[in-house]
PDB file of C-alpha atoms in Angstrom:
ATOM      1  CA  MET Z   1     -77.058 -49.884  64.531  1.00  0.00           C
ATOM      2  CA  LYS Z   2     -77.118 -46.280  64.657  1.00  0.00           C
ATOM      3  CA  GLN Z   3     -73.484 -46.059  65.958  1.00  0.00           C
ATOM      4  CA  GLN Z   4     -72.308 -48.129  63.014  1.00  0.00           C
ATOM      5  CA  GLN Z   5     -74.004 -45.826  60.448  1.00  0.00           C
ATOM      6  CA  LEU Z   6     -72.608 -42.726  61.968  1.00  0.00           C
ATOM      7  CA  LYS Z   7     -69.242 -44.331  62.092  1.00  0.00           C
ATOM      8  CA  ARG Z   8     -69.413 -45.153  58.486  1.00  0.00           C
ATOM      9  CA  MET Z   9     -70.599 -41.646  57.528  1.00  0.00           C
ATOM     10  CA  HIS Z  10     -67.813 -40.058  59.662  1.00  0.00           C
ATOM     11  CA  LEU Z  11     -65.284 -42.288  57.734  1.00  0.00           C
ATOM     12  CA  ARG Z  12     -66.815 -41.209  54.353  1.00  0.00           C
ATOM     13  CA  SER Z  13     -66.912 -37.591  55.293  1.00  0.00           C
ATOM     14  CA  ARG Z  14     -63.188 -37.815  56.498  1.00  0.00           C
ATOM     15  CA  PHE Z  15     -62.511 -39.395  52.915  1.00  0.00           C
ATOM     16  CA  PHE Z  16     -63.888 -36.444  51.119  1.00  0.00           C
ATOM     17  CA  GLY Z  17     -62.251 -34.051  53.286  1.00  0.00           C
ATOM     18  CA  THR Z  18     -65.357 -32.762  54.952  1.00  0.00           C
ATOM     19  CA  SER Z  19     -66.765 -33.106  58.329  1.00  0.00           C
ATOM     20  CA  PHE Z  20     -70.097 -34.680  58.930  1.00  0.00           C
ATOM     21  CA  LEU Z  21     -71.011 -32.490  61.628  1.00  0.00           C
ATOM     22  CA  GLY Z  22     -70.717 -28.826  60.561  1.00  0.00           C
ATOM     23  CA  GLY Z  23     -70.186 -29.887  56.838  1.00  0.00           C
ATOM     24  CA  ALA Z  24     -72.341 -26.968  55.326  1.00  0.00           C
ATOM     25  CA  ASP Z  25     -70.044 -24.250  57.224  1.00  0.00           C
ATOM     26  CA  HIS Z  26     -67.038 -25.924  55.842  1.00  0.00           C
ATOM     27  CA  ASN Z  27     -68.059 -26.159  52.342  1.00  0.00           C
ATOM     28  CA  LYS Z  28     -69.240 -22.478  52.556  1.00  0.00           C
ATOM     29  CA  SER Z  29     -65.595 -21.535  53.764  1.00  0.00           C
ATOM     30  CA  ALA Z  30     -64.131 -23.523  50.779  1.00  0.00           C
ATOM     31  CA  VAL Z  31     -66.218 -21.560  48.342  1.00  0.00           C
ATOM     32  CA  CYS Z  32     -65.543 -18.134  49.950  1.00  0.00           C
ATOM     33  CA  GLY Z  33     -61.789 -19.285  49.818  1.00  0.00           C
ATOM     34  CA  LEU Z  34     -62.095 -20.121  46.072  1.00  0.00           C
ATOM     35  CA  ARG Z  35     -63.742 -16.762  45.470  1.00  0.00           C
ATOM     36  CA  GLY Z  36     -60.725 -15.098  47.261  1.00  0.00           C
ATOM     37  CA  ASN Z  37     -58.425 -16.739  45.302  1.00  0.00           C
ATOM     38  CA  GLN Z  38     -60.174 -15.870  41.843  1.00  0.00           C
ATOM     39  CA  SER Z  39     -60.268 -12.162  43.106  1.00  0.00           C
ATOM     40  CA  GLU Z  40     -56.467 -12.347  43.882  1.00  0.00           C
ATOM     41  CA  MET Z  41     -55.737 -13.744  40.484  1.00  0.00           C
ATOM     42  CA  ALA Z  42     -58.148 -11.175  38.683  1.00  0.00           C
ATOM     43  CA  ALA Z  43     -56.025  -8.442  40.638  1.00  0.00           C
ATOM     44  CA  ASP Z  44     -52.697  -9.822  39.510  1.00  0.00           C
ATOM     45  CA  TRP Z  45     -53.804  -9.804  35.818  1.00  0.00           C
ATOM     46  CA  LYS Z  46     -54.903  -6.196  36.247  1.00  0.00           C
ATOM     47  CA  LEU Z  47     -51.512  -5.404  37.737  1.00  0.00           C
ATOM     48  CA  LYS Z  48     -49.740  -7.231  34.784  1.00  0.00           C
ATOM     49  CA  CYS Z  49     -51.825  -5.157  32.414  1.00  0.00           C
ATOM     50  CA  ASN Z  50     -50.997  -2.009  34.229  1.00  0.00           C
ATOM     51  CA  SER Z  51     -47.215  -2.896  34.419  1.00  0.00           C
ATOM     52  CA  GLN Z  52     -47.434  -3.854  30.799  1.00  0.00           C
ATOM     53  CA  TRP Z  53     -48.530  -0.535  29.202  1.00  0.00           C
ATOM     54  CA  GLN Z  54     -48.794   1.890  32.170  1.00  0.00           C
ATOM     55  CA  LEU Z  55     -52.515   2.165  31.784  1.00  0.00           C
ATOM     56  CA  GLY Z  56     -53.006   4.101  35.070  1.00  0.00           C
ATOM     57  CA  ALA Z  57     -50.314   6.609  34.250  1.00  0.00           C
ATOM     58  CA  HIS Z  58     -52.272   7.364  31.062  1.00  0.00           C
ATOM     59  CA  GLY Z  59     -55.495   7.634  32.674  1.00  0.00           C
ATOM     60  CA  VAL Z  60     -56.952   4.431  31.147  1.00  0.00           C
ATOM     61  CA  PRO Z  61     -60.079   3.281  33.114  1.00  0.00           C
ATOM     62  CA  MET Z  62     -59.266   0.129  34.901  1.00  0.00           C
ATOM     63  CA  SER Z  63     -62.706  -1.223  36.249  1.00  0.00           C
ATOM     64  CA  ASP Z  64     -62.794  -4.770  38.008  1.00  0.00           C
ATOM     65  CA  SER Z  65     -65.473  -5.841  35.681  1.00  0.00           C
ATOM     66  CA  VAL Z  66     -62.940  -6.111  32.868  1.00  0.00           C
ATOM     67  CA  ASP Z  67     -61.445  -9.640  32.008  1.00  0.00           C
ATOM     68  CA  TRP Z  68     -57.946  -8.425  32.532  1.00  0.00           C
ATOM     69  CA  LYS Z  69     -56.447 -12.101  31.862  1.00  0.00           C
ATOM     70  CA  SER Z  70     -58.043 -12.010  28.450  1.00  0.00           C
ATOM     71  CA  VAL Z  71     -56.819  -8.354  27.756  1.00  0.00           C
ATOM     72  CA  PHE Z  72     -53.207  -9.406  28.767  1.00  0.00           C
ATOM     73  CA  LYS Z  73     -53.148 -12.487  26.429  1.00  0.00           C
ATOM     74  CA  LYS Z  74     -54.752 -10.548  23.388  1.00  0.00           C
ATOM     75  CA  LYS Z  75     -52.449  -7.487  23.975  1.00  0.00           C
ATOM     76  CA  PRO Z  76     -54.482  -4.949  22.090  1.00  0.00           C
ATOM     77  CA  PHE Z  77     -52.227  -1.932  22.573  1.00  0.00           C
ATOM     78  CA  GLN Z  78     -49.157  -0.813  20.496  1.00  0.00           C
ATOM     79  CA  ARG Z  79     -49.400  -3.784  18.093  1.00  0.00           C
ATOM     80  CA  ASN Z  80     -50.645  -3.987  14.558  1.00  0.00           C
ATOM     81  CA  LEU Z  81     -54.232  -5.010  14.442  1.00  0.00           C
ATOM     82  CA  LEU Z  82     -54.351  -5.999  10.650  1.00  0.00           C
ATOM     83  CA  GLN Z  83     -53.581  -9.425   9.499  1.00  0.00           C
ATOM     84  CA  ASN Z  84     -50.709  -9.881   6.715  1.00  0.00           C
ATOM     85  CA  PRO Z  85     -49.696  -6.155   6.567  1.00  0.00           C
ATOM     86  CA  SER Z  86     -47.384  -6.898   3.552  1.00  0.00           C
ATOM     87  CA  PRO Z  87     -49.106  -9.153   1.154  1.00  0.00           C
ATOM     88  CA  TYR Z  88     -46.592  -8.397  -1.730  1.00  0.00           C
ATOM     89  CA  GLY Z  89     -43.917  -9.835   0.309  1.00  0.00           C
ATOM     90  CA  VAL Z  90     -42.020  -6.558   0.311  1.00  0.00           C
ATOM     91  CA  LYS Z  91     -41.003  -3.822   2.913  1.00  0.00           C
ATOM     92  CA  HIS Z  92     -40.966   0.197   2.829  1.00  0.00           C
ATOM     93  CA  THR Z  93     -37.430  -0.001   4.177  1.00  0.00           C
ATOM     94  CA  ILE Z  94     -36.166  -1.561   0.964  1.00  0.00           C
ATOM     95  CA  PRO Z  95     -36.791   0.167  -2.636  1.00  0.00           C
ATOM     96  CA  PRO Z  96     -39.766  -1.367  -4.377  1.00  0.00           C
ATOM     97  CA  PRO Z  97     -38.736  -3.835  -7.139  1.00  0.00           C
ATOM     98  CA  GLU Z  98     -38.273  -2.241 -10.611  1.00  0.00           C
ATOM     99  CA  PRO Z  99     -40.878  -3.484 -13.161  1.00  0.00           C
ATOM    100  CA  HIS Z 100     -40.112  -5.555 -16.154  1.00  0.00           C
ATOM    101  CA  ARG Z 101     -40.502  -3.115 -19.029  1.00  0.00           C
ATOM    102  CA  SER Z 102     -39.361  -5.274 -21.941  1.00  0.00           C
ATOM    103  CA  GLY Z 103     -42.070  -4.264 -24.419  1.00  0.00           C
ATOM    104  CA  MET Z 104     -42.119  -7.819 -25.620  1.00  0.00           C
ATOM    105  CA  PRO Z 105     -45.118 -10.278 -25.125  1.00  0.00           C
ATOM    106  CA  PRO Z 106     -44.617 -12.953 -22.558  1.00  0.00           C
ATOM    107  CA  PRO Z 107     -43.177 -16.420 -23.865  1.00  0.00           C
ATOM    108  CA  PRO Z 108     -45.765 -18.898 -25.431  1.00  0.00           C
ATOM    109  CA  ASN Z 109     -45.521 -21.077 -22.623  1.00  0.00           C
ATOM    110  CA  GLN Z 110     -46.273 -18.289 -20.233  1.00  0.00           C
ATOM    111  CA  PRO Z 111     -49.699 -17.112 -19.912  1.00  0.00           C
ATOM    112  CA  PRO Z 112     -49.903 -13.171 -19.704  1.00  0.00           C
ATOM    113  CA  GLN Z 113     -50.341 -11.624 -16.171  1.00  0.00           C
ATOM    114  CA  PHE Z 114     -53.444  -9.537 -15.424  1.00  0.00           C
ATOM    115  CA  GLU Z 115     -53.644  -9.728 -11.779  1.00  0.00           C
ATOM    116  CA  PRO Z 116     -51.273  -8.865  -9.053  1.00  0.00           C
ATOM    117  CA  ILE Z 117     -49.051 -11.586  -7.471  1.00  0.00           C
ATOM    118  CA  GLY Z 118     -48.890 -11.707  -3.771  1.00  0.00           C
ATOM    119  CA  SER Z 119     -50.252 -13.613  -0.664  1.00  0.00           C
ATOM    120  CA  PHE Z 120     -53.444 -11.854   0.125  1.00  0.00           C
ATOM    121  CA  SER Z 121     -54.702 -14.075   3.021  1.00  0.00           C
ATOM    122  CA  GLY Z 122     -56.597 -11.975   5.574  1.00  0.00           C
ATOM    123  CA  TRP Z 123     -57.766  -9.510   2.949  1.00  0.00           C
ATOM    124  CA  GLU Z 124     -60.767  -9.230   0.975  1.00  0.00           C
ATOM    125  CA  THR Z 125     -59.965  -8.362  -2.525  1.00  0.00           C
ATOM    126  CA  SER Z 126     -61.931  -7.154  -5.505  1.00  0.00           C
ATOM    127  CA  THR Z 127     -61.206  -5.375  -9.004  1.00  0.00           C
ATOM    128  CA  GLU Z 128     -63.004  -2.613 -10.652  1.00  0.00           C
ATOM    129  CA  VAL Z 129     -62.134  -2.384 -14.472  1.00  0.00           C
ATOM    130  CA  LEU Z 130     -62.420   1.611 -15.550  1.00  0.00           C
ATOM    131  CA  PRO Z 131     -63.498   2.766 -18.898  1.00  0.00           C
ATOM    132  CA  TYR Z 132     -60.880   3.490 -21.543  1.00  0.00           C
ATOM    133  CA  ASP Z 133     -59.507   7.120 -21.239  1.00  0.00           C
ATOM    134  CA  THR Z 134     -59.855   8.806 -24.441  1.00  0.00           C
ATOM    135  CA  SER Z 135     -59.455  12.426 -23.070  1.00  0.00           C
ATOM    136  CA  GLY Z 136     -56.071  13.131 -24.595  1.00  0.00           C
ATOM    137  CA  ILE Z 137     -56.546  11.722 -27.967  1.00  0.00           C
ATOM    138  CA  PRO Z 138     -57.116  14.398 -30.616  1.00  0.00           C
ATOM    139  CA  PRO Z 139     -60.305  14.098 -32.901  1.00  0.00           C
ATOM    140  CA  GLY Z 140     -59.628  11.973 -36.180  1.00  0.00           C
ATOM    141  CA  VAL Z 141     -56.514  10.094 -34.467  1.00  0.00           C
ATOM    142  CA  VAL Z 142     -56.959   6.254 -34.770  1.00  0.00           C
ATOM    143  CA  VAL Z 143     -55.354   4.382 -31.792  1.00  0.00           C
ATOM    144  CA  CYS Z 144     -54.854   0.728 -32.092  1.00  0.00           C
ATOM    145  CA  GLN Z 145     -54.903  -0.074 -28.559  1.00  0.00           C
ATOM    146  CA  LEU Z 146     -55.175   1.821 -25.315  1.00  0.00           C
ATOM    147  CA  PRO Z 147     -53.963   0.943 -21.880  1.00  0.00           C
ATOM    148  CA  ARG Z 148     -56.757  -0.709 -19.632  1.00  0.00           C
ATOM    149  CA  TYR Z 149     -56.644   0.718 -15.964  1.00  0.00           C
ATOM    150  CA  SER Z 150     -58.212  -0.811 -12.885  1.00  0.00           C
ATOM    151  CA  TRP Z 151     -58.490  -0.539  -9.161  1.00  0.00           C
ATOM    152  CA  PHE Z 152     -57.403  -3.458  -7.149  1.00  0.00           C
ATOM    153  CA  SER Z 153     -59.061  -3.195  -3.641  1.00  0.00           C
ATOM    154  CA  LEU Z 154     -57.854  -4.702  -0.447  1.00  0.00           C
ATOM    155  CA  GLU Z 155     -59.918  -4.458   2.857  1.00  0.00           C
ATOM    156  CA  GLN Z 156     -60.185  -5.769   6.228  1.00  0.00           C
ATOM    157  CA  ARG Z 157     -62.701  -5.156   9.195  1.00  0.00           C
ATOM    158  CA  VAL Z 158     -61.029  -5.376  12.632  1.00  0.00           C
ATOM    159  CA  ASP Z 159     -63.437  -6.112  15.772  1.00  0.00           C
ATOM    160  CA  LEU Z 160     -61.980  -4.032  18.398  1.00  0.00           C
ATOM    161  CA  LYS Z 161     -63.705  -5.957  21.363  1.00  0.00           C
ATOM    162  CA  SER Z 162     -62.359  -9.425  19.986  1.00  0.00           C
ATOM    163  CA  GLU Z 163     -58.863  -7.842  20.076  1.00  0.00           C
ATOM    164  CA  GLY Z 164     -59.086  -7.458  23.616  1.00  0.00           C
ATOM    165  CA  LEU Z 165     -60.555  -3.595  23.986  1.00  0.00           C
ATOM    166  CA  TRP Z 166     -63.507  -2.972  26.012  1.00  0.00           C
ATOM    167  CA  ASP Z 167     -66.587  -0.662  26.285  1.00  0.00           C
ATOM    168  CA  GLN Z 168     -65.559   1.840  28.908  1.00  0.00           C
ATOM    169  CA  LEU Z 169     -62.344   2.333  27.284  1.00  0.00           C
ATOM    170  CA  LEU Z 170     -63.648   2.998  23.740  1.00  0.00           C
ATOM    171  CA  ASP Z 171     -66.480   4.980  25.028  1.00  0.00           C
ATOM    172  CA  GLU Z 172     -64.996   7.255  27.474  1.00  0.00           C
ATOM    173  CA  PHE Z 173     -61.386   7.015  27.170  1.00  0.00           C
ATOM    174  CA  GLN Z 174     -61.417   7.004  23.376  1.00  0.00           C
ATOM    175  CA  PRO Z 175     -57.647   5.986  22.752  1.00  0.00           C
ATOM    176  CA  GLU Z 176     -55.761   7.209  19.729  1.00  0.00           C
ATOM    177  CA  ILE Z 177     -56.073   5.091  16.777  1.00  0.00           C
ATOM    178  CA  VAL Z 178     -53.047   5.321  14.386  1.00  0.00           C
ATOM    179  CA  ILE Z 179     -53.290   4.437  10.909  1.00  0.00           C
ATOM    180  CA  GLU Z 180     -50.243   3.983   8.497  1.00  0.00           C
ATOM    181  CA  ASP Z 181     -49.695   2.826   5.230  1.00  0.00           C
ATOM    182  CA  TRP Z 182     -47.065   2.639   2.322  1.00  0.00           C
ATOM    183  CA  TYR Z 183     -47.755   2.784  -1.172  1.00  0.00           C
ATOM    184  CA  GLU Z 184     -45.448   2.387  -4.298  1.00  0.00           C
ATOM    185  CA  GLU Z 185     -44.942   5.410  -6.596  1.00  0.00           C
ATOM    186  CA  SER Z 186     -45.412   3.261  -9.508  1.00  0.00           C
ATOM    187  CA  GLN Z 187     -45.590   6.154 -12.136  1.00  0.00           C
ATOM    188  CA  LEU Z 188     -48.620   4.361 -13.814  1.00  0.00           C
ATOM    189  CA  HIS Z 189     -51.021   7.282 -13.623  1.00  0.00           C
ATOM    190  CA  LYS Z 190     -51.794  10.460 -11.861  1.00  0.00           C
ATOM    191  CA  SER Z 191     -54.035   8.377  -9.246  1.00  0.00           C
ATOM    192  CA  ILE Z 192     -52.486   5.257  -8.305  1.00  0.00           C
ATOM    193  CA  TYR Z 193     -53.661   5.136  -4.589  1.00  0.00           C
ATOM    194  CA  GLN Z 194     -56.788   5.709  -2.335  1.00  0.00           C
ATOM    195  CA  LEU Z 195     -57.273   4.962   1.293  1.00  0.00           C
ATOM    196  CA  ASP Z 196     -60.493   4.795   2.918  1.00  0.00           C
ATOM    197  CA  VAL Z 197     -60.701   4.114   6.715  1.00  0.00           C
ATOM    198  CA  LYS Z 198     -64.017   4.062   8.907  1.00  0.00           C
ATOM    199  CA  LEU Z 199     -64.589   3.876  12.725  1.00  0.00           C
ATOM    200  CA  LEU Z 200     -67.858   1.774  12.894  1.00  0.00           C
ATOM    201  CA  GLY Z 201     -70.690   1.326  15.530  1.00  0.00           C
ATOM    202  CA  ALA Z 202     -71.791  -2.111  17.085  1.00  0.00           C
ATOM    203  CA  ASP Z 203     -73.954  -2.938  14.218  1.00  0.00           C
ATOM    204  CA  GLY Z 204     -70.932  -2.922  11.788  1.00  0.00           C
ATOM    205  CA  LYS Z 205     -72.410  -0.287   9.446  1.00  0.00           C
ATOM    206  CA  THR Z 206     -72.930   3.156  11.313  1.00  0.00           C
ATOM    207  CA  VAL Z 207     -70.022   5.351  10.405  1.00  0.00           C
ATOM    208  CA  ILE Z 208     -69.016   7.309  13.520  1.00  0.00           C
ATOM    209  CA  LYS Z 209     -65.743   8.774  12.019  1.00  0.00           C
ATOM    210  CA  GLN Z 210     -64.020   8.450   8.566  1.00  0.00           C
ATOM    211  CA  HIS Z 211     -60.789   9.322   6.747  1.00  0.00           C
ATOM    212  CA  THR Z 212     -60.141   9.397   3.173  1.00  0.00           C
ATOM    213  CA  TYR Z 213     -56.935  10.061   1.200  1.00  0.00           C
ATOM    214  CA  ASN Z 214     -56.712  10.424  -2.716  1.00  0.00           C
ATOM    215  CA  PRO Z 215     -53.426  11.913  -3.725  1.00  0.00           C
ATOM    216  CA  GLU Z 216     -52.601  12.906  -7.159  1.00  0.00           C
ATOM    217  CA  GLU Z 217     -49.237  12.105  -8.628  1.00  0.00           C
ATOM    218  CA  ASN Z 218     -47.125  13.838 -11.175  1.00  0.00           C
ATOM    219  CA  PRO Z 219     -45.796  10.886 -13.403  1.00  0.00           C
ATOM    220  CA  LYS Z 220     -43.344  12.970 -15.370  1.00  0.00           C
ATOM    221  CA  SER Z 221     -41.378  14.118 -12.191  1.00  0.00           C
ATOM    222  CA  SER Z 222     -41.863  11.354  -9.785  1.00  0.00           C
ATOM    223  CA  SER Z 223     -39.245   8.945  -8.348  1.00  0.00           C
ATOM    224  CA  HIS Z 224     -39.866   5.440  -7.879  1.00  0.00           C
ATOM    225  CA  THR Z 225     -40.025   5.077  -4.149  1.00  0.00           C
ATOM    226  CA  TRP Z 226     -42.470   4.306  -1.173  1.00  0.00           C
ATOM    227  CA  LYS Z 227     -44.774   6.970  -0.094  1.00  0.00           C
ATOM    228  CA  LYS Z 228     -45.921   7.107   3.643  1.00  0.00           C
ATOM    229  CA  VAL Z 229     -49.737   7.589   4.473  1.00  0.00           C
ATOM    230  CA  SER Z 230     -50.683   8.476   8.123  1.00  0.00           C
ATOM    231  CA  HIS Z 231     -53.528   9.611  10.168  1.00  0.00           C
ATOM    232  CA  VAL Z 232     -54.485   9.548  13.920  1.00  0.00           C
ATOM    233  CA  PHE Z 233     -58.116   9.185  14.975  1.00  0.00           C
ATOM    234  CA  SER Z 234     -58.761  10.944  18.273  1.00  0.00           C
ATOM    235  CA  LYS Z 235     -62.117  12.191  19.845  1.00  0.00           C
ATOM    236  CA  TYR Z 236     -64.059  10.150  17.801  1.00  0.00           C
ATOM    237  CA  GLY Z 237     -67.011   9.875  20.174  1.00  0.00           C
ATOM    238  CA  PRO Z 238     -68.597   6.949  21.907  1.00  0.00           C
ATOM    239  CA  GLY Z 239     -69.757   3.675  20.227  1.00  0.00           C
ATOM    240  CA  VAL Z 240     -66.936   2.585  18.287  1.00  0.00           C
ATOM    241  CA  ARG Z 241     -66.576  -1.108  17.778  1.00  0.00           C
ATOM    242  CA  TYR Z 242     -65.061  -1.990  14.325  1.00  0.00           C
ATOM    243  CA  ILE Z 243     -62.599  -0.394  12.010  1.00  0.00           C
ATOM    244  CA  HIS Z 244     -62.934  -0.818   8.371  1.00  0.00           C
ATOM    245  CA  PHE Z 245     -59.670  -0.367   6.342  1.00  0.00           C
ATOM    246  CA  LEU Z 246     -59.587  -0.217   2.645  1.00  0.00           C
ATOM    247  CA  HIS Z 247     -57.007   0.815   0.139  1.00  0.00           C
ATOM    248  CA  ARG Z 248     -57.219   0.750  -3.669  1.00  0.00           C
ATOM    249  CA  LEU Z 249     -54.240   0.444  -6.042  1.00  0.00           C
ATOM    250  CA  LYS Z 250     -54.192   1.350  -9.759  1.00  0.00           C
ATOM    251  CA  LYS Z 251     -52.827  -1.302 -12.249  1.00  0.00           C
ATOM    252  CA  ARG Z 252     -52.593  -1.132 -15.988  1.00  0.00           C
ATOM    253  CA  SER Z 253     -52.555  -3.915 -18.613  1.00  0.00           C
ATOM    254  CA  MET Z 254     -51.445  -3.299 -22.488  1.00  0.00           C
ATOM    255  CA  PHE Z 255     -50.119  -5.305 -25.127  1.00  0.00           C
ATOM    256  CA  ASP Z 256     -49.885  -8.314 -22.730  1.00  0.00           C
ATOM    257  CA  GLN Z 257     -47.911  -6.314 -20.269  1.00  0.00           C
ATOM    258  CA  PHE Z 258     -49.116  -5.781 -16.900  1.00  0.00           C
ATOM    259  CA  PHE Z 259     -48.023  -3.225 -14.104  1.00  0.00           C
ATOM    260  CA  ASN Z 260     -49.615  -2.725 -10.854  1.00  0.00           C
ATOM    261  CA  THR Z 261     -49.114  -0.507  -7.656  1.00  0.00           C
ATOM    262  CA  LYS Z 262     -47.852  -2.012  -4.446  1.00  0.00           C
ATOM    263  CA  VAL Z 263     -48.598  -1.363  -0.701  1.00  0.00           C
ATOM    264  CA  THR Z 264     -46.863  -2.556   2.418  1.00  0.00           C
ATOM    265  CA  ASP Z 265     -46.600  -2.270   6.065  1.00  0.00           C
ATOM    266  CA  SER Z 266     -50.154  -1.340   6.535  1.00  0.00           C
ATOM    267  CA  SER Z 267     -51.236  -0.906  10.139  1.00  0.00           C
ATOM    268  CA  ILE Z 268     -53.837  -0.041  12.684  1.00  0.00           C
ATOM    269  CA  ILE Z 269     -52.456   0.618  16.271  1.00  0.00           C
ATOM    270  CA  ILE Z 270     -54.382   1.295  19.309  1.00  0.00           C
ATOM    271  CA  LYS Z 271     -52.257   3.918  21.683  1.00  0.00           C
ATOM    272  CA  THR Z 272     -52.587   3.891  25.490  1.00  0.00           C
ATOM    273  CA  SER Z 273     -52.861   7.633  24.921  1.00  0.00           C
ATOM    274  CA  LYS Z 274     -55.620  10.097  23.866  1.00  0.00           C
ATOM    275  CA  ALA Z 275     -55.933  13.681  22.520  1.00  0.00           C
ATOM    276  CA  GLY Z 276     -54.342  16.094  24.957  1.00  0.00           C
ATOM    277  CA  VAL Z 277     -52.943  13.283  27.496  1.00  0.00           C
ATOM    278  CA  LYS Z 278     -49.475  11.788  26.540  1.00  0.00           C
TER     279      LYS Z 278
END
């Protein structure tokens, strides 16, 4: 009877690919082999990342604790981390479209336009209506209507770790963060564009580094073209986990006529270099 039971157990163990006698050792070997294969695969992903971006040559820390497969798939370096960088459907390589200045109200079957037209998915938008500017009106002069100016804001927040970056890279290496934007010289006002970019801590609120830009235009001598804005964050210190990108664009409405300032090709790019190391 015992011999029959042993025979059945032996056949069962052969069916499942293990030996009844010494099965524990065999299972341990299988687990070790699996771990070895996983280590080899992790090393392969690490090599792929190094080959793709030359990380070692730039001095980027490459700890084995990093999920290199995730890094390779998310490709956090040398790509734009902003969504929908051209919400108005135009590019800075082509001159901005000329505004329609007929001086006539829109047709009765067409409602007046008071908001920018575009595809703003990925952006959080808001409008700030400004008070009427009466500073240039002489005393006693009656004005039938003044232009109404507003700021149209577009903003995004980028989660750097979700994009594939890791703590040691951000805290110790501190790669360069390149900001670029292009705004239309719309000739609407002396102040038509503002940029505010913040590097934020893990709580998403603490400002570690900030860059603001508020140019003043000369509407009388300007040309209708694109203007480039750029900034590089470097040596910003440890703790950066988010980037908050905001630009504000001037718009104007008067006599059922609407004009606005456009932007295009906005970008946040993480370099594989840092200040002093190229």
